[in-house]
PDB file of C-alpha atoms in Angstrom:
ATOM      1  CA  MET H 714      11.271   1.481 -14.874  1.00  0.00           C
ATOM      2  CA  THR H 715      13.949   4.154 -14.455  1.00  0.00           C
ATOM      3  CA  GLY H 716      12.394   6.112 -17.314  1.00  0.00           C
ATOM      4  CA  MET H 717       9.030   6.052 -15.546  1.00  0.00           C
ATOM      5  CA  TYR H 718      10.533   7.463 -12.363  1.00  0.00           C
ATOM      6  CA  ASN H 719      12.440  10.106 -14.317  1.00  0.00           C
ATOM      7  CA  VAL H 720       9.142  11.194 -15.893  1.00  0.00           C
ATOM      8  CA  LEU H 721       7.499  11.140 -12.459  1.00  0.00           C
ATOM      9  CA  GLU H 722      10.207  13.452 -11.080  1.00  0.00           C
ATOM     10  CA  LYS H 723       9.707  15.840 -13.995  1.00  0.00           C
ATOM     11  CA  LEU H 724       5.947  15.863 -13.367  1.00  0.00           C
ATOM     12  CA  ARG H 725       6.463  16.591  -9.682  1.00  0.00           C
ATOM     13  CA  GLY H 726       8.907  19.367 -10.571  1.00  0.00           C
ATOM     14  CA  GLY H 727       6.419  20.924 -12.983  1.00  0.00           C
ATOM     15  CA  GLU H 728       8.790  20.482 -15.927  1.00  0.00           C
ATOM     16  CA  GLU H 729       7.563  20.015 -19.489  1.00  0.00           C
ATOM     17  CA  LEU H 730       7.920  16.513 -20.937  1.00  0.00           C
ATOM     18  CA  THR H 731       9.690  15.703 -24.189  1.00  0.00           C
ATOM     19  CA  ASP H 732       7.905  13.624 -26.843  1.00  0.00           C
ATOM     20  CA  LYS H 733       9.776  10.511 -25.676  1.00  0.00           C
ATOM     21  CA  GLU H 734       8.813  11.219 -22.051  1.00  0.00           C
ATOM     22  CA  ARG H 735       5.162  11.716 -23.042  1.00  0.00           C
ATOM     23  CA  VAL H 736       5.206   8.231 -24.604  1.00  0.00           C
ATOM     24  CA  ILE H 737       6.710   6.806 -21.402  1.00  0.00           C
ATOM     25  CA  HIS H 738       4.071   8.702 -19.414  1.00  0.00           C
ATOM     26  CA  GLU H 739       1.220   7.215 -21.442  1.00  0.00           C
ATOM     27  CA  GLN H 740       2.543   3.666 -21.872  1.00  0.00           C
ATOM     28  CA  GLY H 741       3.878   3.379 -18.339  1.00  0.00           C
ATOM     29  CA  LEU H 742       0.747   4.810 -16.733  1.00  0.00           C
ATOM     30  CA  VAL H 743       2.958   7.250 -14.830  1.00  0.00           C
ATOM     31  CA  SER H 744      -0.136   9.086 -13.595  1.00  0.00           C
ATOM     32  CA  VAL H 745      -1.140   5.850 -11.827  1.00  0.00           C
ATOM     33  CA  LEU H 746       2.373   5.536 -10.405  1.00  0.00           C
ATOM     34  CA  LYS H 747       2.212   9.152  -9.213  1.00  0.00           C
ATOM     35  CA  GLN H 748      -1.190   8.588  -7.600  1.00  0.00           C
ATOM     36  CA  ILE H 749       0.083   5.476  -5.822  1.00  0.00           C
ATOM     37  CA  HIS H 750       3.105   7.367  -4.479  1.00  0.00           C
ATOM     38  CA  ASP H 751       0.974  10.358  -3.453  1.00  0.00           C
ATOM     39  CA  ASP H 752      -1.498   8.056  -1.678  1.00  0.00           C
ATOM     40  CA  LEU H 753       1.361   6.264   0.038  1.00  0.00           C
ATOM     41  CA  ASP H 754       2.933   9.561   1.138  1.00  0.00           C
ATOM     42  CA  THR H 755      -0.429  10.713   2.520  1.00  0.00           C
ATOM     43  CA  ALA H 756      -1.055   7.406   4.311  1.00  0.00           C
ATOM     44  CA  VAL H 757       2.398   7.451   5.909  1.00  0.00           C
ATOM     45  CA  ALA H 758       1.993  11.069   7.018  1.00  0.00           C
ATOM     46  CA  ASP H 759      -1.446  10.236   8.462  1.00  0.00           C
ATOM     47  CA  ALA H 760      -0.069   7.165  10.239  1.00  0.00           C
ATOM     48  CA  TYR H 761       2.577   9.283  11.950  1.00  0.00           C
ATOM     49  CA  GLY H 762       0.187  12.181  12.571  1.00  0.00           C
ATOM     50  CA  TRP H 763       2.362  14.508  10.496  1.00  0.00           C
ATOM     51  CA  PRO H 764       1.373  17.141   7.935  1.00  0.00           C
ATOM     52  CA  VAL H 765       1.541  15.821   4.360  1.00  0.00           C
ATOM     53  CA  ASP H 766       3.647  18.730   3.118  1.00  0.00           C
ATOM     54  CA  LEU H 767       6.680  18.403   5.418  1.00  0.00           C
ATOM     55  CA  PRO H 768      10.021  19.145   3.741  1.00  0.00           C
ATOM     56  CA  ASP H 769      12.286  16.115   3.235  1.00  0.00           C
ATOM     57  CA  GLU H 770      14.781  17.394   5.824  1.00  0.00           C
ATOM     58  CA  GLU H 771      12.142  17.588   8.553  1.00  0.00           C
ATOM     59  CA  ILE H 772      10.809  14.131   7.665  1.00  0.00           C
ATOM     60  CA  LEU H 773      14.327  12.760   8.020  1.00  0.00           C
ATOM     61  CA  GLU H 774      14.807  14.507  11.394  1.00  0.00           C
ATOM     62  CA  ARG H 775      11.525  13.076  12.687  1.00  0.00           C
ATOM     63  CA  LEU H 776      12.381   9.576  11.456  1.00  0.00           C
ATOM     64  CA  VAL H 777      15.772   9.708  13.170  1.00  0.00           C
ATOM     65  CA  ALA H 778      14.070  10.792  16.414  1.00  0.00           C
ATOM     66  CA  LEU H 779      11.554   7.945  16.099  1.00  0.00           C
ATOM     67  CA  ASN H 780      14.366   5.491  15.490  1.00  0.00           C
ATOM     68  CA  HIS H 781      16.073   6.646  18.699  1.00  0.00           C
ATOM     69  CA  GLU H 782      12.769   6.187  20.586  1.00  0.00           C
ATOM     70  CA  ARG H 783      12.371   2.690  19.141  1.00  0.00           C
ATOM     71  CA  ALA H 784      15.922   1.772  20.130  1.00  0.00           C
ATOM     72  CA  GLU H 785      15.267   2.967  23.704  1.00  0.00           C
ATOM     73  CA  GLU H 786      12.031   0.939  23.860  1.00  0.00           C
ATOM     74  CA  GLU H 787      13.848  -2.164  22.656  1.00  0.00           C
ATOM     75  CA  LYS H 788      16.535  -1.651  25.332  1.00  0.00           C
ATOM     76  CA  ARG H 789      13.687  -1.706  27.873  1.00  0.00           C
ATOM     77  CA  GLY H 790      12.345  -4.917  26.293  1.00  0.00           C
ATOM     78  CA  LEU H 791       9.403  -3.429  24.382  1.00  0.00           C
ATOM     79  CA  VAL H 792       9.330  -4.566  20.756  1.00  0.00           C
ATOM     80  CA  ARG H 793       6.364  -3.572  18.594  1.00  0.00           C
ATOM     81  CA  TRP H 794       5.656  -6.325  16.074  1.00  0.00           C
ATOM     82  CA  LEU H 795       3.623  -5.626  12.962  1.00  0.00           C
ATOM     83  CA  ARG H 796       3.293  -9.315  12.023  1.00  0.00           C
ATOM     84  CA  PRO H 797       4.240 -11.253  15.147  1.00  0.00           C
ATOM     85  CA  GLU H 798       3.210 -14.621  13.699  1.00  0.00           C
ATOM     86  CA  PHE H 799       6.144 -14.274  11.267  1.00  0.00           C
ATOM     87  CA  GLN H 800       8.533 -11.947  13.081  1.00  0.00           C
ATOM     88  CA  ASN H 801       8.311 -13.580  16.500  1.00  0.00           C
ATOM     89  CA  PRO H 802       6.120 -16.697  16.421  1.00  0.00           C
ATOM     90  CA  LYS H 803       6.825 -17.574  20.067  1.00  0.00           C
ATOM     91  CA  GLY H 804       5.608 -14.120  21.085  1.00  0.00           C
ATOM     92  CA  GLN H 805       8.228 -13.471  23.725  1.00  0.00           C
ATOM     93  CA  ASN H 806      11.092 -11.132  24.539  1.00  0.00           C
ATOM     94  CA  PRO H 807      14.402 -12.528  25.673  1.00  0.00           C
ATOM     95  CA  ASP H 808      13.111 -11.782  29.208  1.00  0.00           C
ATOM     96  CA  GLY H 809      10.021 -13.968  28.564  1.00  0.00           C
ATOM     97  CA  LYS H 810       7.432 -11.181  28.459  1.00  0.00           C
ATOM     98  CA  THR H 811       4.736 -11.176  25.779  1.00  0.00           C
ATOM     99  CA  GLN H 812       5.229  -8.744  22.904  1.00  0.00           C
ATOM    100  CA  GLN H 813       2.943  -5.913  21.863  1.00  0.00           C
ATOM    101  CA  THR H 814       1.347  -6.041  18.406  1.00  0.00           C
ATOM    102  CA  ILE H 815       0.947  -2.843  16.414  1.00  0.00           C
ATOM    103  CA  ALA H 816      -2.730  -2.282  15.605  1.00  0.00           C
ATOM    104  CA  THR H 817      -3.429  -2.074  11.891  1.00  0.00           C
ATOM    105  CA  GLU H 818      -6.656  -1.915   9.900  1.00  0.00           C
ATOM    106  CA  GLU H 819      -6.317  -5.670   9.323  1.00  0.00           C
ATOM    107  CA  THR H 820      -5.994  -6.431  13.034  1.00  0.00           C
ATOM    108  CA  LYS H 821      -8.925  -4.125  13.769  1.00  0.00           C
ATOM    109  CA  ALA H 822     -11.250  -5.744  11.181  1.00  0.00           C
ATOM    110  CA  LYS H 823     -14.107  -7.689  12.728  1.00  0.00           C
ATOM    111  CA  PRO H 824     -14.408 -11.233  11.363  1.00  0.00           C
ATOM    112  CA  THR H 825     -17.822 -12.512  10.303  1.00  0.00           C
ATOM    113  CA  LYS H 826     -19.225 -15.908  11.299  1.00  0.00           C
ATOM    114  CA  LYS H 827     -17.370 -17.487   8.371  1.00  0.00           C
ATOM    115  CA  GLY H 828     -14.070 -16.104   9.734  1.00  0.00           C
ATOM    116  CA  LYS H 829     -13.376 -13.548   7.012  1.00  0.00           C
ATOM    117  CA  ALA H 830     -13.357  -9.813   7.591  1.00  0.00           C
ATOM    118  CA  LYS H 831     -16.427  -8.240   6.007  1.00  0.00           C
ATOM    119  CA  VAL H 832     -15.538  -5.669   3.356  1.00  0.00           C
ATOM    120  CA  LYS H 833     -18.113  -2.994   2.536  1.00  0.00           C
ATOM    121  CA  LYS H 834     -18.754  -2.545  -1.204  1.00  0.00           C
ATOM    122  CA  GLN H 835     -17.586   0.783  -2.513  1.00  0.00           C
ATOM    123  CA  PRO H 836     -18.659   2.641  -5.642  1.00  0.00           C
ATOM    124  CA  TRP H 837     -16.461   2.173  -8.704  1.00  0.00           C
ATOM    125  CA  PRO H 838     -14.303   5.321  -9.106  1.00  0.00           C
ATOM    126  CA  LYS H 839     -14.488   7.399 -12.283  1.00  0.00           C
ATOM    127  CA  THR H 840     -10.836   8.223 -12.997  1.00  0.00           C
ATOM    128  CA  LEU H 841      -8.120   5.722 -13.870  1.00  0.00           C
ATOM    129  CA  SER H 842      -5.841   6.753 -11.010  1.00  0.00           C
ATOM    130  CA  GLU H 843      -8.690   6.461  -8.488  1.00  0.00           C
ATOM    131  CA  GLN H 844      -9.602   3.054  -9.928  1.00  0.00           C
ATOM    132  CA  ALA H 845      -6.003   1.830  -9.591  1.00  0.00           C
ATOM    133  CA  ALA H 846      -5.814   3.012  -5.992  1.00  0.00           C
ATOM    134  CA  ALA H 847      -9.198   1.461  -5.194  1.00  0.00           C
ATOM    135  CA  VAL H 848      -8.248  -1.906  -6.722  1.00  0.00           C
ATOM    136  CA  GLN H 849      -4.973  -1.887  -4.797  1.00  0.00           C
ATOM    137  CA  GLY H 850      -6.838  -1.059  -1.584  1.00  0.00           C
ATOM    138  CA  ALA H 851      -9.438  -3.767  -2.177  1.00  0.00           C
ATOM    139  CA  LEU H 852      -6.751  -6.369  -2.847  1.00  0.00           C
ATOM    140  CA  ALA H 853      -4.973  -5.399   0.378  1.00  0.00           C
ATOM    141  CA  ALA H 854      -8.253  -5.534   2.329  1.00  0.00           C
ATOM    142  CA  ILE H 855      -9.005  -9.026   1.033  1.00  0.00           C
ATOM    143  CA  ALA H 856      -5.671 -10.112   2.580  1.00  0.00           C
ATOM    144  CA  ALA H 857      -5.628 -13.393   0.650  1.00  0.00           C
ATOM    145  CA  PRO H 858      -5.026 -14.478  -2.934  1.00  0.00           C
ATOM    146  CA  ALA H 859      -7.895 -13.134  -5.038  1.00  0.00           C
ATOM    147  CA  ASP H 860      -9.054 -13.433  -8.623  1.00  0.00           C
ATOM    148  CA  VAL H 861     -10.627 -10.659 -10.692  1.00  0.00           C
ATOM    149  CA  LYS H 862     -14.153 -11.725  -9.690  1.00  0.00           C
ATOM    150  CA  THR H 863     -13.305 -11.557  -5.982  1.00  0.00           C
ATOM    151  CA  VAL H 864     -11.770  -8.091  -6.303  1.00  0.00           C
ATOM    152  CA  ALA H 865     -14.712  -6.919  -8.439  1.00  0.00           C
ATOM    153  CA  ALA H 866     -17.081  -8.035  -5.677  1.00  0.00           C
ATOM    154  CA  ALA H 867     -15.640  -5.243  -3.506  1.00  0.00           C
ATOM    155  CA  PHE H 868     -17.223  -2.641  -5.814  1.00  0.00           C
ATOM    156  CA  THR H 869     -20.622  -1.675  -7.105  1.00  0.00           C
ATOM    157  CA  ARG H 870     -20.834  -1.464 -10.912  1.00  0.00           C
ATOM    158  CA  ALA H 871     -17.206  -2.429 -11.477  1.00  0.00           C
ATOM    159  CA  ASN H 872     -15.887  -3.339 -14.915  1.00  0.00           C
ATOM    160  CA  LYS H 873     -14.211  -6.756 -14.512  1.00  0.00           C
ATOM    161  CA  ASP H 874     -12.062  -6.286 -17.622  1.00  0.00           C
ATOM    162  CA  ARG H 875     -10.749  -2.984 -16.244  1.00  0.00           C
ATOM    163  CA  ILE H 876     -10.101  -4.588 -12.852  1.00  0.00           C
ATOM    164  CA  GLY H 877      -8.124  -7.347 -14.587  1.00  0.00           C
ATOM    165  CA  GLU H 878      -6.056  -4.752 -16.460  1.00  0.00           C
ATOM    166  CA  LEU H 879      -5.437  -2.789 -13.270  1.00  0.00           C
ATOM    167  CA  LEU H 880      -4.378  -5.903 -11.367  1.00  0.00           C
ATOM    168  CA  GLU H 881      -1.895  -6.698 -14.142  1.00  0.00           C
ATOM    169  CA  THR H 882      -0.654  -3.081 -14.044  1.00  0.00           C
ATOM    170  CA  LEU H 883      -0.256  -3.173 -10.264  1.00  0.00           C
ATOM    171  CA  ALA H 884       1.685  -6.426 -10.614  1.00  0.00           C
ATOM    172  CA  SER H 885       3.985  -4.905 -13.235  1.00  0.00           C
ATOM    173  CA  LEU H 886       4.619  -1.945 -10.906  1.00  0.00           C
ATOM    174  CA  GLY H 887       5.398  -4.242  -7.987  1.00  0.00           C
ATOM    175  CA  ARG H 888       2.278  -3.196  -6.037  1.00  0.00           C
ATOM    176  CA  ALA H 889       0.693  -6.664  -6.376  1.00  0.00           C
ATOM    177  CA  ARG H 890       1.948 -10.113  -7.248  1.00  0.00           C
ATOM    178  CA  ARG H 891       0.385 -12.441  -9.823  1.00  0.00           C
ATOM    179  CA  LEU H 892       0.348 -16.072  -8.709  1.00  0.00           C
ATOM    180  CA  ASP H 893       0.763 -19.033 -11.062  1.00  0.00           C
ATOM    181  CA  ASP H 894      -2.955 -19.820 -10.780  1.00  0.00           C
ATOM    182  CA  GLY H 895      -3.892 -16.329 -12.057  1.00  0.00           C
ATOM    183  CA  ARG H 896      -4.879 -14.893  -8.690  1.00  0.00           C
ATOM    184  CA  PHE H 897      -3.256 -11.804  -7.194  1.00  0.00           C
ATOM    185  CA  VAL H 898      -1.986 -10.853  -3.751  1.00  0.00           C
ATOM    186  CA  ALA H 899      -1.172  -7.435  -2.349  1.00  0.00           C
ATOM    187  CA  VAL H 900       2.477  -6.618  -1.784  1.00  0.00           C
TER     188      VAL H 900
END
C-alpha cells in the first residue's frame, strides 16, 4: 500500500517512474487510486464551496477557521449531525433542544412507494478510472449491501464481470467492504 502511495506522489509531482514503480502502478491500479483521490478532493472542495486548486496552507487555514466556527456553534448548543440515528439517537442537546441534521444527497433522495430511493441508470463509462468512480458512486447511492447484479442495474450496458472486478478492487483499496455473503457496502 505504501508503494502505491509513493507512486501516486511521483505521478502528482510529474516525476518519471522506475521499472519497479511502473509495475506497482499497473498491478496496484494507481491510476484508479489517483482518480478516486482527485474525485474526493473535488467533491470536498465543492462541498465547502472552495476552488479545487487551493494550496495546502490555505486549505489548512480555512479548516482551522471552520473548526473555530463549529466550536462556537456547539457552545451555543447547535450541533450538526451527519448521521443522527447513530451519533445522537435521542436527537437532543443537553439543553433538550432538537438537533439539526446536515443535508446530504442521501437525505435529499426521494423514496419511491417501495421505500427505496430511486436511482437513475447512467451510461457505462469508457475508461477504467471513470468506471471505478462510477461503481463506487453507485454503491454509495444504493446505501445498502449490494451484489454485482444490483450494482450493474445502476448502469446501461454494464459489464458485470468488470463491475465484479472493480468492486473487489475498491474493497482492496478500502473504498468498499466485501461482506461474508459476497455483497459489498460503500465505506
